[in-house]
Short mmCIF file of N, CA and C in Angstrom, two decimals:
data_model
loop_
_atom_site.label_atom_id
_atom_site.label_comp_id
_atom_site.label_asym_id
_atom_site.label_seq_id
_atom_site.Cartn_x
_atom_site.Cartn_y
_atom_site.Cartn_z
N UNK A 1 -14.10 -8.31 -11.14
CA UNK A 1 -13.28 -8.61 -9.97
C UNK A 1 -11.88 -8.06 -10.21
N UNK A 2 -11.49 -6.90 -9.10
CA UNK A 2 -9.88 -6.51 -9.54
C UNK A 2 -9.04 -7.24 -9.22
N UNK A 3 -8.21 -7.52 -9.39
CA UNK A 3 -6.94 -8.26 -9.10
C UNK A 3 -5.72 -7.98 -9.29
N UNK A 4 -5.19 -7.41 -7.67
CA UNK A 4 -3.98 -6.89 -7.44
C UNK A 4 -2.11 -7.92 -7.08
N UNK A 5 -1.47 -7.32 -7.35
CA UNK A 5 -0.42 -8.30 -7.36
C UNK A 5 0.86 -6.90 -6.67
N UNK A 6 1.29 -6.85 -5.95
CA UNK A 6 2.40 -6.39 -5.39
C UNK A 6 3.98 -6.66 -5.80
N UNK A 7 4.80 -6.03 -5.72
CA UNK A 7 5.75 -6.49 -5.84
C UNK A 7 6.77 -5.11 -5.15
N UNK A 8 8.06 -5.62 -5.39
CA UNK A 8 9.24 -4.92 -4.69
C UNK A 8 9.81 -4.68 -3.80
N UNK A 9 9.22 -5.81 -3.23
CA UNK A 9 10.08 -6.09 -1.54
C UNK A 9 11.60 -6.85 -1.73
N UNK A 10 12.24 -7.09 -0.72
CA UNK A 10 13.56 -7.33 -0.54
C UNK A 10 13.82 -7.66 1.03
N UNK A 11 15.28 -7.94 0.76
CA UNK A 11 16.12 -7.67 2.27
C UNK A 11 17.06 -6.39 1.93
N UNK A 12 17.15 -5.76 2.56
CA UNK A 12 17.56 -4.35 2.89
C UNK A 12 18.35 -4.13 3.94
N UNK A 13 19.17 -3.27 4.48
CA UNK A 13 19.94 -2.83 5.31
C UNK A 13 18.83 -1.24 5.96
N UNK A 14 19.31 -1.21 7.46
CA UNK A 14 18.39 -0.05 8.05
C UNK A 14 18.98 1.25 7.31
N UNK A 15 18.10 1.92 7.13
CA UNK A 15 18.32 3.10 6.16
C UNK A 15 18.34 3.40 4.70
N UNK A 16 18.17 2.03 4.41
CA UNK A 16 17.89 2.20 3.19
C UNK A 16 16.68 2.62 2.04
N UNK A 17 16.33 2.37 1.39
CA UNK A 17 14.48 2.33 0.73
C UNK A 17 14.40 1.40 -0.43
N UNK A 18 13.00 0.99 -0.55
CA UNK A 18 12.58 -0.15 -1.25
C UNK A 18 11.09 1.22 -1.69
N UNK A 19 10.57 0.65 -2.70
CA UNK A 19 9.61 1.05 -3.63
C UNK A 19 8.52 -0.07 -4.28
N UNK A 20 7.75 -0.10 -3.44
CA UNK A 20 6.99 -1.37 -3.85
C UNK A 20 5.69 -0.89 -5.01
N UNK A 21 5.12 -1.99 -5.46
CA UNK A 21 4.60 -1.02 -6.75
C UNK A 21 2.95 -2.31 -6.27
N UNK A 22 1.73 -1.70 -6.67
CA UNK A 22 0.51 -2.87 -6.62
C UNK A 22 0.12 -2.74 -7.88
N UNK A 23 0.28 -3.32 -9.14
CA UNK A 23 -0.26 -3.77 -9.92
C UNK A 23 -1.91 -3.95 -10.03
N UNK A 24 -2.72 -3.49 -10.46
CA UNK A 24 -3.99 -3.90 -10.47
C UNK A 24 -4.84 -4.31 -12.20
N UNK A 25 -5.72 -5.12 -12.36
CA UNK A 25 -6.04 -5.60 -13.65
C UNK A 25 -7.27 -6.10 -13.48
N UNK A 26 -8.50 -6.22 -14.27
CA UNK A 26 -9.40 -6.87 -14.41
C UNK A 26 -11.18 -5.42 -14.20
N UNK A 27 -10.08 -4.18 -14.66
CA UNK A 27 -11.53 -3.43 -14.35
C UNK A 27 -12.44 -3.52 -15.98
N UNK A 28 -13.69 -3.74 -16.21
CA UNK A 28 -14.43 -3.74 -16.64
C UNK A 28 -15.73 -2.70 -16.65
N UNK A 29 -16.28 -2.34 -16.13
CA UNK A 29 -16.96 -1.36 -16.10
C UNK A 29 -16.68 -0.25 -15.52
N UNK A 30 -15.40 -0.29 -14.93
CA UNK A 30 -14.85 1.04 -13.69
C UNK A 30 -13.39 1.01 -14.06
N UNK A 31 -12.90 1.80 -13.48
CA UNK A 31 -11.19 1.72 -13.92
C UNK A 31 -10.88 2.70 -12.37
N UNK A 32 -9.23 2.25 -12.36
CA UNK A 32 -8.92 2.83 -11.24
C UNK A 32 -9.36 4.13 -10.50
N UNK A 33 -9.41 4.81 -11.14
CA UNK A 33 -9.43 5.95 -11.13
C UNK A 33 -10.96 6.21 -9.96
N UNK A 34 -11.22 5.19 -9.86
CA UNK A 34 -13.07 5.27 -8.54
C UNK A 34 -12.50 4.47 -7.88
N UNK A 35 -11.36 3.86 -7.47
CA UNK A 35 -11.03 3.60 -6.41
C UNK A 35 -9.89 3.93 -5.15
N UNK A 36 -10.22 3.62 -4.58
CA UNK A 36 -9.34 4.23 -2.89
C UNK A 36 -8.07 3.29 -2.53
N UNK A 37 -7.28 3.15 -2.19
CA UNK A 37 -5.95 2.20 -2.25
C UNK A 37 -5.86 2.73 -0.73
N UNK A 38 -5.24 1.04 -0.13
CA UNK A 38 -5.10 1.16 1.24
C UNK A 38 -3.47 0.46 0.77
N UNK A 39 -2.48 0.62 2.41
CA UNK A 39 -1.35 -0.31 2.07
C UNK A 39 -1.31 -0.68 3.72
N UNK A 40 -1.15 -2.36 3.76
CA UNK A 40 -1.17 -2.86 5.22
C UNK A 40 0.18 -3.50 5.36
N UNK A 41 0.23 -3.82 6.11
CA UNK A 41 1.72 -4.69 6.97
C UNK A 41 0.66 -5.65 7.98
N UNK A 42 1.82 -6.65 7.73
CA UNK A 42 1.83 -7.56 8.98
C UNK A 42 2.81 -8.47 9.28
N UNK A 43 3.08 -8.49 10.53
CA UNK A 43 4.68 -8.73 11.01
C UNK A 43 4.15 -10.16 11.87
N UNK A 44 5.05 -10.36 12.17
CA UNK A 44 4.56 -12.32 12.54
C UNK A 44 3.75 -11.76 13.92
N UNK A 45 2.70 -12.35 14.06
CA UNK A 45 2.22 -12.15 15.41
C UNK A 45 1.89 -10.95 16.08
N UNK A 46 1.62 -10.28 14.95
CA UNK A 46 0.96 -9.36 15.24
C UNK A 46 -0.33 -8.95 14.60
N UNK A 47 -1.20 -7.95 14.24
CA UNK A 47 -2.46 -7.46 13.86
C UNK A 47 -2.03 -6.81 12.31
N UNK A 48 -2.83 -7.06 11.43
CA UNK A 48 -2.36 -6.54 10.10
C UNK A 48 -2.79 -4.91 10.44
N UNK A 49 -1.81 -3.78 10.48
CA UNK A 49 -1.64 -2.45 10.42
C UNK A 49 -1.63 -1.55 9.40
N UNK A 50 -2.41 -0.79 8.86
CA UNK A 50 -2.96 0.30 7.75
C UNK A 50 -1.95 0.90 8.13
N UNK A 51 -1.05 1.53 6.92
CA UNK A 51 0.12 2.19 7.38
C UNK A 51 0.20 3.60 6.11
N UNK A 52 -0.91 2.98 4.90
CA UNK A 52 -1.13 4.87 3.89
C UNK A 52 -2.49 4.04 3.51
N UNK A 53 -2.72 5.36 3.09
CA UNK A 53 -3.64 5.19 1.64
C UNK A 53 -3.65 6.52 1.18
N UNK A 54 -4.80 6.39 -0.34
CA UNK A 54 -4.78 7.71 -1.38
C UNK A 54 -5.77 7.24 -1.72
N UNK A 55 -6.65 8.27 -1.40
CA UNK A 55 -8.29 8.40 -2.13
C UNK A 55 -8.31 8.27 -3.43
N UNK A 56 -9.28 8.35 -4.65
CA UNK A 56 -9.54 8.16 -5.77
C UNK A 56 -9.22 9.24 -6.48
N UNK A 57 -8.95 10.49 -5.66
CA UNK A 57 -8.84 11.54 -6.45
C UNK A 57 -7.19 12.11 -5.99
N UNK A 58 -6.93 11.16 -5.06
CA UNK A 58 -5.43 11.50 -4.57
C UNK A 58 -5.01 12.69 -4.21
N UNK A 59 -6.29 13.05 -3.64
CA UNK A 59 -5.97 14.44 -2.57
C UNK A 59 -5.94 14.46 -1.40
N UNK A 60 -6.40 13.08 -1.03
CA UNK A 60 -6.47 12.88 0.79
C UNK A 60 -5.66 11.43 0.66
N UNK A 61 -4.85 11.62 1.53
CA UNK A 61 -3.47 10.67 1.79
C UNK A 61 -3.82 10.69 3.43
N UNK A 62 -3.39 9.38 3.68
CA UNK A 62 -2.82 8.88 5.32
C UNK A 62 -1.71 8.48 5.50
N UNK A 63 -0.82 8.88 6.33
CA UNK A 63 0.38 7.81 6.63
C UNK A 63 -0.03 7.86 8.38
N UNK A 64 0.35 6.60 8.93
CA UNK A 64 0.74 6.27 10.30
C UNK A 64 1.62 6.97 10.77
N UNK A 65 1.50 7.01 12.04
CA UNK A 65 2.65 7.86 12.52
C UNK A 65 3.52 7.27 12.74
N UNK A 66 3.85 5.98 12.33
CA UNK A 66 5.04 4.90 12.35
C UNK A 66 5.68 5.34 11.56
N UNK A 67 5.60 5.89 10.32
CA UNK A 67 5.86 5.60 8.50
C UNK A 67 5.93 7.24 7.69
N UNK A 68 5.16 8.58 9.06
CA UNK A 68 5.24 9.74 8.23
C UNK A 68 6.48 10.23 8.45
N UNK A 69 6.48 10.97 7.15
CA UNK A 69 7.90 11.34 6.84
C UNK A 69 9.09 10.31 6.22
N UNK A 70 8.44 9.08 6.08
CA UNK A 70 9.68 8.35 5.48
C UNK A 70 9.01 7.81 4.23
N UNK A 71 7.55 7.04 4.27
CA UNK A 71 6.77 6.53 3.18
C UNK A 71 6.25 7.78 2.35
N UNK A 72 5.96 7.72 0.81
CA UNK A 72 5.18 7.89 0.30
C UNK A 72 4.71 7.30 -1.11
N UNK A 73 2.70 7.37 -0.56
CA UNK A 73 2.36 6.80 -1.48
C UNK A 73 1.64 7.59 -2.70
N UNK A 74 1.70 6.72 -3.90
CA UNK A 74 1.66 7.77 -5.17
C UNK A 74 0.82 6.59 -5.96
N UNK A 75 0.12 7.53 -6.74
CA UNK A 75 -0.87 6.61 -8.25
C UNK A 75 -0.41 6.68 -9.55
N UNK A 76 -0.41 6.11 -10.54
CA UNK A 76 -0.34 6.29 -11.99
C UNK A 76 -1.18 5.56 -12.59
N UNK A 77 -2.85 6.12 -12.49
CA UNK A 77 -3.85 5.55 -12.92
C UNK A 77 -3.90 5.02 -14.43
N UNK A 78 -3.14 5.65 -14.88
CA UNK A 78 -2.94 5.73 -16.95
C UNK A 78 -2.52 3.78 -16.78
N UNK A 79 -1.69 3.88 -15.75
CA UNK A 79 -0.53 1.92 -15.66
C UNK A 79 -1.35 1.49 -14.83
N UNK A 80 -2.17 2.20 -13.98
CA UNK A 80 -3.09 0.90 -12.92
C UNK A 80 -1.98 0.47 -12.02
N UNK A 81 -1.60 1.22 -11.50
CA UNK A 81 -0.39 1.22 -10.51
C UNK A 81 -0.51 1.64 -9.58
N UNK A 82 -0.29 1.61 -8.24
CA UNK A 82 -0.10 2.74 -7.13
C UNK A 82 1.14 2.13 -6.13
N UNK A 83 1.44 3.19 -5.77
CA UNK A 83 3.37 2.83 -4.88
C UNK A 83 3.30 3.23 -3.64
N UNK A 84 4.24 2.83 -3.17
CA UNK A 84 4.73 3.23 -1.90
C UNK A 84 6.35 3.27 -1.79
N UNK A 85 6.60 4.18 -1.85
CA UNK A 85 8.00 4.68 -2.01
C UNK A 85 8.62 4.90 -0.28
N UNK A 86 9.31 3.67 0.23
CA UNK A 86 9.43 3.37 1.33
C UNK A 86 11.17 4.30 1.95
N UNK A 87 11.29 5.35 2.84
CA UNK A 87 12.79 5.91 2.81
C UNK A 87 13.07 5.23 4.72
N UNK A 88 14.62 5.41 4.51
CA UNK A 88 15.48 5.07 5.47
C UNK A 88 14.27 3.93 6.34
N UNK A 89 14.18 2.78 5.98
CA UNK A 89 13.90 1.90 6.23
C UNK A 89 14.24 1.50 7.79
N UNK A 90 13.31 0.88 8.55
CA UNK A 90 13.75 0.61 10.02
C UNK A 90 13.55 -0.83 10.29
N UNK A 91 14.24 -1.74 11.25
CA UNK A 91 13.98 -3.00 11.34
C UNK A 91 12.28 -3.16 11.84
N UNK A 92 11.62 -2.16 12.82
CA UNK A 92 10.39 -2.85 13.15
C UNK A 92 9.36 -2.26 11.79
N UNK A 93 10.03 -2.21 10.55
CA UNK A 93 9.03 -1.94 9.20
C UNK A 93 9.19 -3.32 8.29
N UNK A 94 9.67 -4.48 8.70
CA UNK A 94 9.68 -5.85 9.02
C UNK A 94 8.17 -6.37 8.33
N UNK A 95 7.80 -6.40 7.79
CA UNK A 95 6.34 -7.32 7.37
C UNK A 95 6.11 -7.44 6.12
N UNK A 96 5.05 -8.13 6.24
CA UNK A 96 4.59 -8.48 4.55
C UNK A 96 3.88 -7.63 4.61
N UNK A 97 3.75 -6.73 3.45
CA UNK A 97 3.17 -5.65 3.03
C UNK A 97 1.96 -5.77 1.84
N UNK A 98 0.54 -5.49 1.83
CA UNK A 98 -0.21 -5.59 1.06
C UNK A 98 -0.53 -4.33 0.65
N UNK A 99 -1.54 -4.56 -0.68
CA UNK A 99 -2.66 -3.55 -1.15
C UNK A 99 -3.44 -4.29 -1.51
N UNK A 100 -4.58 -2.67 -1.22
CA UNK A 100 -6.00 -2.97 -1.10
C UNK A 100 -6.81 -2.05 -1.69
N UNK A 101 -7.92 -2.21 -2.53
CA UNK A 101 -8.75 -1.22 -2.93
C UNK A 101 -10.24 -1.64 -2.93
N UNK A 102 -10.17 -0.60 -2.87
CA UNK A 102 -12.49 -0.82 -2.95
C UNK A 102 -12.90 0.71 -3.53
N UNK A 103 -13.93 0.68 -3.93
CA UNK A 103 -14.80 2.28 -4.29
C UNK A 103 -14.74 2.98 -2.86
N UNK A 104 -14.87 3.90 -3.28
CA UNK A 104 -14.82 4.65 -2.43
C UNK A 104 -13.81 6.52 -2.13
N UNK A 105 -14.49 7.71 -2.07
CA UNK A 105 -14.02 8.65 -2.30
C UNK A 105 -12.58 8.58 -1.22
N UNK A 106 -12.68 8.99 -0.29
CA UNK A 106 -11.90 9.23 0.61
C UNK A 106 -10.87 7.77 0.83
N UNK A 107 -9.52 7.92 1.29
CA UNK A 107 -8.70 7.01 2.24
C UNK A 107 -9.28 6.58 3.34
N UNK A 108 -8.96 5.34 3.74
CA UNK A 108 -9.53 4.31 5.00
C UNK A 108 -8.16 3.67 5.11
N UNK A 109 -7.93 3.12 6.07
CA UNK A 109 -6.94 2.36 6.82
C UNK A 109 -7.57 1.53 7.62
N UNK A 110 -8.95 0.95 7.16
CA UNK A 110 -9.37 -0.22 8.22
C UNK A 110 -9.57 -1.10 6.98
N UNK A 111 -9.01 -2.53 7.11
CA UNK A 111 -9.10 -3.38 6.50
C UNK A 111 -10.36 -4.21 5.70
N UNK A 112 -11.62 -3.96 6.85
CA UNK A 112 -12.99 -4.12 6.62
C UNK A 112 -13.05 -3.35 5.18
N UNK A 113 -12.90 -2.06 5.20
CA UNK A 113 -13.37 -1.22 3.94
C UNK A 113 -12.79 -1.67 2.34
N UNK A 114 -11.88 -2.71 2.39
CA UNK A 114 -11.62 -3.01 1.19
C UNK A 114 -11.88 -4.69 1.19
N UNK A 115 -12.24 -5.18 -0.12
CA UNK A 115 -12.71 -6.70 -0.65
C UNK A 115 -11.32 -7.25 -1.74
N UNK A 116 -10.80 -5.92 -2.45
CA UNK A 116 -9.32 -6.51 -3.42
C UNK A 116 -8.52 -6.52 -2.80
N UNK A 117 -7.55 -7.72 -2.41
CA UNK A 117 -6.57 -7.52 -2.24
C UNK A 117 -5.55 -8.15 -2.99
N UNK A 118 -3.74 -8.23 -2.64
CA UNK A 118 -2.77 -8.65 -3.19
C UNK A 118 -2.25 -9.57 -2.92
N UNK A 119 -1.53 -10.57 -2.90
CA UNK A 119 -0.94 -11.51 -1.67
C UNK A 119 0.12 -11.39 -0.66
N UNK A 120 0.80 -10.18 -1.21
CA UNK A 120 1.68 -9.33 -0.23
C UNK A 120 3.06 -9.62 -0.56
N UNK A 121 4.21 -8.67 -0.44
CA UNK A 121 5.41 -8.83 -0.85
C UNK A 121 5.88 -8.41 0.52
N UNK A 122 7.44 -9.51 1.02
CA UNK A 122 7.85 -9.19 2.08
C UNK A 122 8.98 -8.32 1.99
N UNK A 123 9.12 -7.28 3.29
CA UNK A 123 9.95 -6.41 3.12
C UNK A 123 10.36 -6.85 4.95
N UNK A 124 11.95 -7.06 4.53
CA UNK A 124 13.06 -7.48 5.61
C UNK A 124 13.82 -6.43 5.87
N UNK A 125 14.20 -5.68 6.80
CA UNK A 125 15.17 -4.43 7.47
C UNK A 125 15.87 -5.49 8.52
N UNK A 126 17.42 -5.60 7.94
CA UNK A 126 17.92 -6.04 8.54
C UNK A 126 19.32 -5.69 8.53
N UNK A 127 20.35 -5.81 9.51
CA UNK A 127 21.74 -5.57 9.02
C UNK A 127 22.55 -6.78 8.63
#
């Protein structure tokens, strides 16, 4: 069972960037490196939103068209790590932010496709 833990959220000012990091631990027969990393948001009252991911081999990336050009996400399978390096930050990027992984070659951004998740670190854009 993997078990992910997030961290590096804050309160922030618009324009700024935050770098959140997902921690992952507990592989046993598999190691990161066979799995697919999703990253979601969810803002009060609204629908939890797939906003990147990076396949297992980290050649196929997604960003939303909310988030391209300002997010990017990156792996360091050696630390069992994967990031999201968040730029000029906007107030409606407002949510608690998770990760998620499951097997799988390719990136997904539907929540169904992953079973690990993190408990989510909140990220505030505010002045």
């Amino acid at each position: 069972q993997v078990q992910l833990v997030e961290s590096g959220g804050g309160l922030v000012q618009p324009g700024s960037s935050l770098k959140l990091s997902c921690s992952a631990s507990g592989f046993v027969i598999d190691s990161i490196e066979t799995y697919r990393v999703g990253w979601f948001r969810q803002a009060p009252g609204k629908q939890r939103e797939g906003v990147s991911c990076t396949s297992a081999s980290d050649g196929n990336k997604y960003y939303a068209n909310s988030v391209k050009g300002r997010f990017t996400v990156s792996r360091d399978n050696a630390r069992n790590i994967v990031y999201l390096h968040m730029n000029n930050l906007k107030p409606e990027d407002t949510a608690v932010y998770y990760c998620a992984m499951n097997h799988g070659i390719f990136c997904s951004t539907s929540a169904s496709d992953y079973k690990a998740w993190g408990q989510g670190t909140q990220v505030t854009v505010s002045a």
